[in-house]
């Protein structure tokens, strides 16, 4: 996907701000439409709908990175999304994503992590690390939850939160793939990529295991991005 987008857009000349916002809005609208159709017409549980939104919206970071969105767009979107998600815990604004009174702030933390990573790594002119953090959260955590719930037969607990080894293995594998693909595209050094991706995958898996109140939606993306960035600087 990265290669296709890169070949289609000239990274030296960004689209206008209005076009950037329109592209992101269309993508998010498409994901919400898919989630609504799934919830309305497919016999599925609420968790599948949440993970469709969780995985799909996370990919917006690719558009932000490859189309050179200004940091202000990502930060503003994060603030607005954070406000909406907080309200949705009190009112049925996002009934398919948050349940009123649900004992988790995961969606809120997810929105906050996007703003934090964009603010940090756009300032450093290293947006690929923000992409690593958000995509590990989106794909790794999302697929880990789905695989764990459907196929997780070997359970363990971390501070009272039940996990499965099948889900954790999925988290590790997906995190490794996401990190290695982005680092190969940006850093290019093969041995650094394999080593850093392995370490980041293990760290992300450990952080995801501790998910009390959905805090992993904050610690996983920020931790993954930070460790990937620091390790690459140390090994360069």
GROMACS .gro file of C-alpha atoms in nm:
model
  236
    1UNK     CA    1   0.000   0.000   0.000
    2UNK     CA    2   0.283   0.237   0.087
    3UNK     CA    3   0.454   0.173  -0.248
    4UNK     CA    4   0.131   0.227  -0.442
    5UNK     CA    5   0.056   0.554  -0.265
    6UNK     CA    6   0.413   0.673  -0.306
    7UNK     CA    7   0.410   0.606  -0.679
    8UNK     CA    8   0.077   0.782  -0.720
    9UNK     CA    9   0.156   1.098  -0.526
   10UNK     CA   10   0.461   1.318  -0.565
   11UNK     CA   11   0.590   1.350  -0.211
   12UNK     CA   12   0.771   1.672  -0.296
   13UNK     CA   13   0.446   1.858  -0.365
   14UNK     CA   14   0.163   1.805  -0.117
   15UNK     CA   15  -0.201   1.833  -0.220
   16UNK     CA   16  -0.385   2.139  -0.097
   17UNK     CA   17  -0.506   2.138   0.264
   18UNK     CA   18  -0.869   2.110   0.157
   19UNK     CA   19  -0.789   1.807  -0.058
   20UNK     CA   20  -0.592   1.647   0.226
   21UNK     CA   21  -0.883   1.691   0.466
   22UNK     CA   22  -1.126   1.562   0.203
   23UNK     CA   23  -0.919   1.247   0.145
   24UNK     CA   24  -0.903   1.172   0.518
   25UNK     CA   25  -1.274   1.246   0.562
   26UNK     CA   26  -1.371   1.018   0.273
   27UNK     CA   27  -1.160   0.735   0.413
   28UNK     CA   28  -1.304   0.767   0.765
   29UNK     CA   29  -1.656   0.793   0.623
   30UNK     CA   30  -1.597   0.476   0.422
   31UNK     CA   31  -1.480   0.290   0.733
   32UNK     CA   32  -1.781   0.409   0.933
   33UNK     CA   33  -2.011   0.304   0.648
   34UNK     CA   34  -1.858  -0.044   0.642
   35UNK     CA   35  -1.898  -0.065   1.020
   36UNK     CA   36  -2.262   0.046   0.995
   37UNK     CA   37  -2.341  -0.205   0.721
   38UNK     CA   38  -2.172  -0.479   0.922
   39UNK     CA   39  -2.370  -0.386   1.232
   40UNK     CA   40  -2.697  -0.347   1.042
   41UNK     CA   41  -2.701  -0.632   0.794
   42UNK     CA   42  -2.442  -0.887   0.907
   43UNK     CA   43  -2.497  -1.108   1.208
   44UNK     CA   44  -2.200  -0.988   1.411
   45UNK     CA   45  -2.121  -0.878   1.762
   46UNK     CA   46  -2.034  -0.527   1.873
   47UNK     CA   47  -1.666  -0.616   1.911
   48UNK     CA   48  -1.627  -0.682   1.538
   49UNK     CA   49  -1.778  -0.342   1.459
   50UNK     CA   50  -1.541  -0.174   1.703
   51UNK     CA   51  -1.239  -0.349   1.551
   52UNK     CA   52  -1.342  -0.253   1.197
   53UNK     CA   53  -1.337   0.111   1.308
   54UNK     CA   54  -1.024   0.055   1.519
   55UNK     CA   55  -0.824  -0.092   1.230
   56UNK     CA   56  -0.969   0.117   0.951
   57UNK     CA   57  -0.936   0.461   1.105
   58UNK     CA   58  -0.578   0.391   1.210
   59UNK     CA   59  -0.477   0.377   0.846
   60UNK     CA   60  -0.545   0.750   0.816
   61UNK     CA   61  -0.190   0.796   0.948
   62UNK     CA   62  -0.062   0.662   0.614
   63UNK     CA   63  -0.243   0.938   0.426
   64UNK     CA   64  -0.114   1.196   0.676
   65UNK     CA   65   0.243   1.073   0.631
   66UNK     CA   66   0.255   1.017   0.256
   67UNK     CA   67   0.053   1.325   0.162
   68UNK     CA   68   0.248   1.549   0.404
   69UNK     CA   69  -0.044   1.661   0.614
   70UNK     CA   70   0.055   1.953   0.839
   71UNK     CA   71   0.079   1.857   1.207
   72UNK     CA   72  -0.204   2.098   1.289
   73UNK     CA   73  -0.451   1.881   1.097
   74UNK     CA   74  -0.365   1.566   1.290
   75UNK     CA   75  -0.355   1.743   1.626
   76UNK     CA   76  -0.689   1.918   1.564
   77UNK     CA   77  -0.850   1.591   1.453
   78UNK     CA   78  -0.713   1.422   1.766
   79UNK     CA   79  -0.856   1.690   1.995
   80UNK     CA   80  -1.198   1.674   1.828
   81UNK     CA   81  -1.203   1.295   1.829
   82UNK     CA   82  -1.098   1.288   2.195
   83UNK     CA   83  -1.381   1.525   2.289
   84UNK     CA   84  -1.638   1.324   2.094
   85UNK     CA   85  -1.525   0.993   2.243
   86UNK     CA   86  -1.539   1.133   2.596
   87UNK     CA   87  -1.894   1.251   2.537
   88UNK     CA   88  -1.983   0.914   2.386
   89UNK     CA   89  -1.920   0.745   2.720
   90UNK     CA   90  -2.204   0.955   2.862
   91UNK     CA   91  -2.434   0.985   2.562
   92UNK     CA   92  -2.508   0.740   2.274
   93UNK     CA   93  -2.309   0.936   2.016
   94UNK     CA   94  -2.108   0.634   1.896
   95UNK     CA   95  -2.331   0.341   1.999
   96UNK     CA   96  -2.151   0.088   1.778
   97UNK     CA   97  -1.809   0.184   1.912
   98UNK     CA   98  -1.861   0.284   2.275
   99UNK     CA   99  -2.131   0.166   2.506
  100UNK     CA  100  -2.265   0.414   2.760
  101UNK     CA  101  -2.101   0.330   3.091
  102UNK     CA  102  -1.851   0.092   2.930
  103UNK     CA  103  -1.554   0.042   3.162
  104UNK     CA  104  -1.286   0.134   2.913
  105UNK     CA  105  -1.132   0.457   2.789
  106UNK     CA  106  -0.965   0.281   2.496
  107UNK     CA  107  -1.125   0.489   2.222
  108UNK     CA  108  -1.033   0.810   2.400
  109UNK     CA  109  -0.674   0.694   2.454
  110UNK     CA  110  -0.653   0.596   2.087
  111UNK     CA  111  -0.749   0.947   1.978
  112UNK     CA  112  -0.505   1.104   2.224
  113UNK     CA  113  -0.217   0.885   2.106
  114UNK     CA  114  -0.264   1.004   1.748
  115UNK     CA  115  -0.229   1.367   1.853
  116UNK     CA  116   0.075   1.298   2.072
  117UNK     CA  117   0.258   1.103   1.801
  118UNK     CA  118   0.179   1.354   1.528
  119UNK     CA  119   0.293   1.643   1.747
  120UNK     CA  120   0.620   1.471   1.838
  121UNK     CA  121   0.730   1.309   1.514
  122UNK     CA  122   0.609   1.575   1.272
  123UNK     CA  123   0.818   1.819   1.476
  124UNK     CA  124   1.117   1.585   1.440
  125UNK     CA  125   1.039   1.543   1.069
  126UNK     CA  126   1.021   1.167   1.122
  127UNK     CA  127   0.651   1.092   1.060
  128UNK     CA  128   0.723   0.728   0.979
  129UNK     CA  129   0.761   0.657   1.351
  130UNK     CA  130   0.416   0.796   1.420
  131UNK     CA  131   0.293   0.559   1.148
  132UNK     CA  132   0.470   0.267   1.317
  133UNK     CA  133   0.302   0.340   1.649
  134UNK     CA  134  -0.049   0.394   1.514
  135UNK     CA  135  -0.043   0.102   1.270
  136UNK     CA  136   0.089  -0.138   1.533
  137UNK     CA  137  -0.199  -0.027   1.751
  138UNK     CA  138  -0.453  -0.048   1.470
  139UNK     CA  139  -0.354  -0.377   1.310
  140UNK     CA  140  -0.171  -0.552   1.593
  141UNK     CA  141  -0.416  -0.486   1.872
  142UNK     CA  142  -0.719  -0.512   1.644
  143UNK     CA  143  -0.630  -0.851   1.500
  144UNK     CA  144  -0.502  -0.978   1.835
  145UNK     CA  145  -0.842  -0.910   1.989
  146UNK     CA  146  -1.033  -1.079   1.708
  147UNK     CA  147  -0.804  -1.383   1.692
  148UNK     CA  148  -0.790  -1.412   2.069
  149UNK     CA  149  -1.166  -1.404   2.109
  150UNK     CA  150  -1.235  -1.653   1.834
  151UNK     CA  151  -0.942  -1.892   1.862
  152UNK     CA  152  -0.784  -1.814   2.200
  153UNK     CA  153  -0.795  -2.135   2.403
  154UNK     CA  154  -0.486  -2.083   2.617
  155UNK     CA  155  -0.564  -1.805   2.864
  156UNK     CA  156  -0.358  -1.598   3.106
  157UNK     CA  157  -0.428  -1.294   3.317
  158UNK     CA  158  -0.246  -0.965   3.370
  159UNK     CA  159  -0.380  -0.759   3.663
  160UNK     CA  160  -0.716  -0.928   3.631
  161UNK     CA  161  -0.748  -0.877   3.254
  162UNK     CA  162  -0.780  -1.204   3.065
  163UNK     CA  163  -0.568  -1.253   2.754
  164UNK     CA  164  -0.483  -1.548   2.532
  165UNK     CA  165  -0.148  -1.669   2.403
  166UNK     CA  166  -0.299  -1.693   2.056
  167UNK     CA  167  -0.394  -1.326   2.066
  168UNK     CA  168  -0.056  -1.222   2.203
  169UNK     CA  169   0.123  -1.420   1.932
  170UNK     CA  170  -0.090  -1.243   1.672
  171UNK     CA  171   0.005  -0.908   1.827
  172UNK     CA  172   0.376  -0.992   1.811
  173UNK     CA  173   0.369  -1.116   1.450
  174UNK     CA  174   0.161  -0.828   1.316
  175UNK     CA  175   0.369  -0.570   1.506
  176UNK     CA  176   0.686  -0.718   1.360
  177UNK     CA  177   0.546  -0.707   1.005
  178UNK     CA  178   0.422  -0.348   1.038
  179UNK     CA  179   0.747  -0.219   1.188
  180UNK     CA  180   0.973  -0.404   0.945
  181UNK     CA  181   0.781  -0.291   0.636
  182UNK     CA  182   0.795   0.075   0.735
  183UNK     CA  183   1.162   0.061   0.838
  184UNK     CA  184   1.258  -0.117   0.517
  185UNK     CA  185   1.081   0.157   0.323
  186UNK     CA  186   1.246   0.441   0.519
  187UNK     CA  187   1.572   0.318   0.677
  188UNK     CA  188   1.660   0.046   0.429
  189UNK     CA  189   1.924  -0.121   0.646
  190UNK     CA  190   1.816  -0.485   0.664
  191UNK     CA  191   1.985  -0.599   0.985
  192UNK     CA  192   1.875  -0.287   1.175
  193UNK     CA  193   1.522  -0.338   1.049
  194UNK     CA  194   1.499  -0.702   1.159
  195UNK     CA  195   1.651  -0.639   1.501
  196UNK     CA  196   1.458  -0.323   1.583
  197UNK     CA  197   1.132  -0.471   1.457
  198UNK     CA  198   1.177  -0.778   1.675
  199UNK     CA  199   1.243  -0.570   1.987
  200UNK     CA  200   0.953  -0.334   1.912
  201UNK     CA  201   0.718  -0.628   1.850
  202UNK     CA  202   0.804  -0.782   2.185
  203UNK     CA  203   0.764  -0.449   2.366
  204UNK     CA  204   0.430  -0.381   2.194
  205UNK     CA  205   0.305  -0.726   2.287
  206UNK     CA  206   0.404  -0.674   2.649
  207UNK     CA  207   0.231  -0.334   2.660
  208UNK     CA  208  -0.081  -0.476   2.495
  209UNK     CA  209  -0.105  -0.747   2.759
  210UNK     CA  210  -0.166  -0.475   3.018
  211UNK     CA  211  -0.493  -0.329   2.891
  212UNK     CA  212  -0.675  -0.226   3.206
  213UNK     CA  213  -0.934   0.042   3.117
  214UNK     CA  214  -0.801   0.041   2.759
  215UNK     CA  215  -0.473   0.208   2.854
  216UNK     CA  216  -0.292  -0.007   2.595
  217UNK     CA  217  -0.443   0.217   2.327
  218UNK     CA  218  -0.211   0.485   2.465
  219UNK     CA  219   0.094   0.288   2.574
  220UNK     CA  220   0.124   0.061   2.270
  221UNK     CA  221   0.139   0.329   1.996
  222UNK     CA  222   0.353   0.574   2.195
  223UNK     CA  223   0.581   0.302   2.331
  224UNK     CA  224   0.624   0.132   1.994
  225UNK     CA  225   0.702   0.457   1.814
  226UNK     CA  226   0.940   0.579   2.084
  227UNK     CA  227   1.139   0.255   2.105
  228UNK     CA  228   1.160   0.224   1.727
  229UNK     CA  229   1.291   0.580   1.700
  230UNK     CA  230   1.545   0.549   1.983
  231UNK     CA  231   1.675   0.210   1.868
  232UNK     CA  232   1.727   0.327   1.510
  233UNK     CA  233   1.917   0.633   1.636
  234UNK     CA  234   2.139   0.413   1.855
  235UNK     CA  235   2.212   0.162   1.579
  236UNK     CA  236   2.271   0.414   1.301
   0.00000   0.00000   0.00000
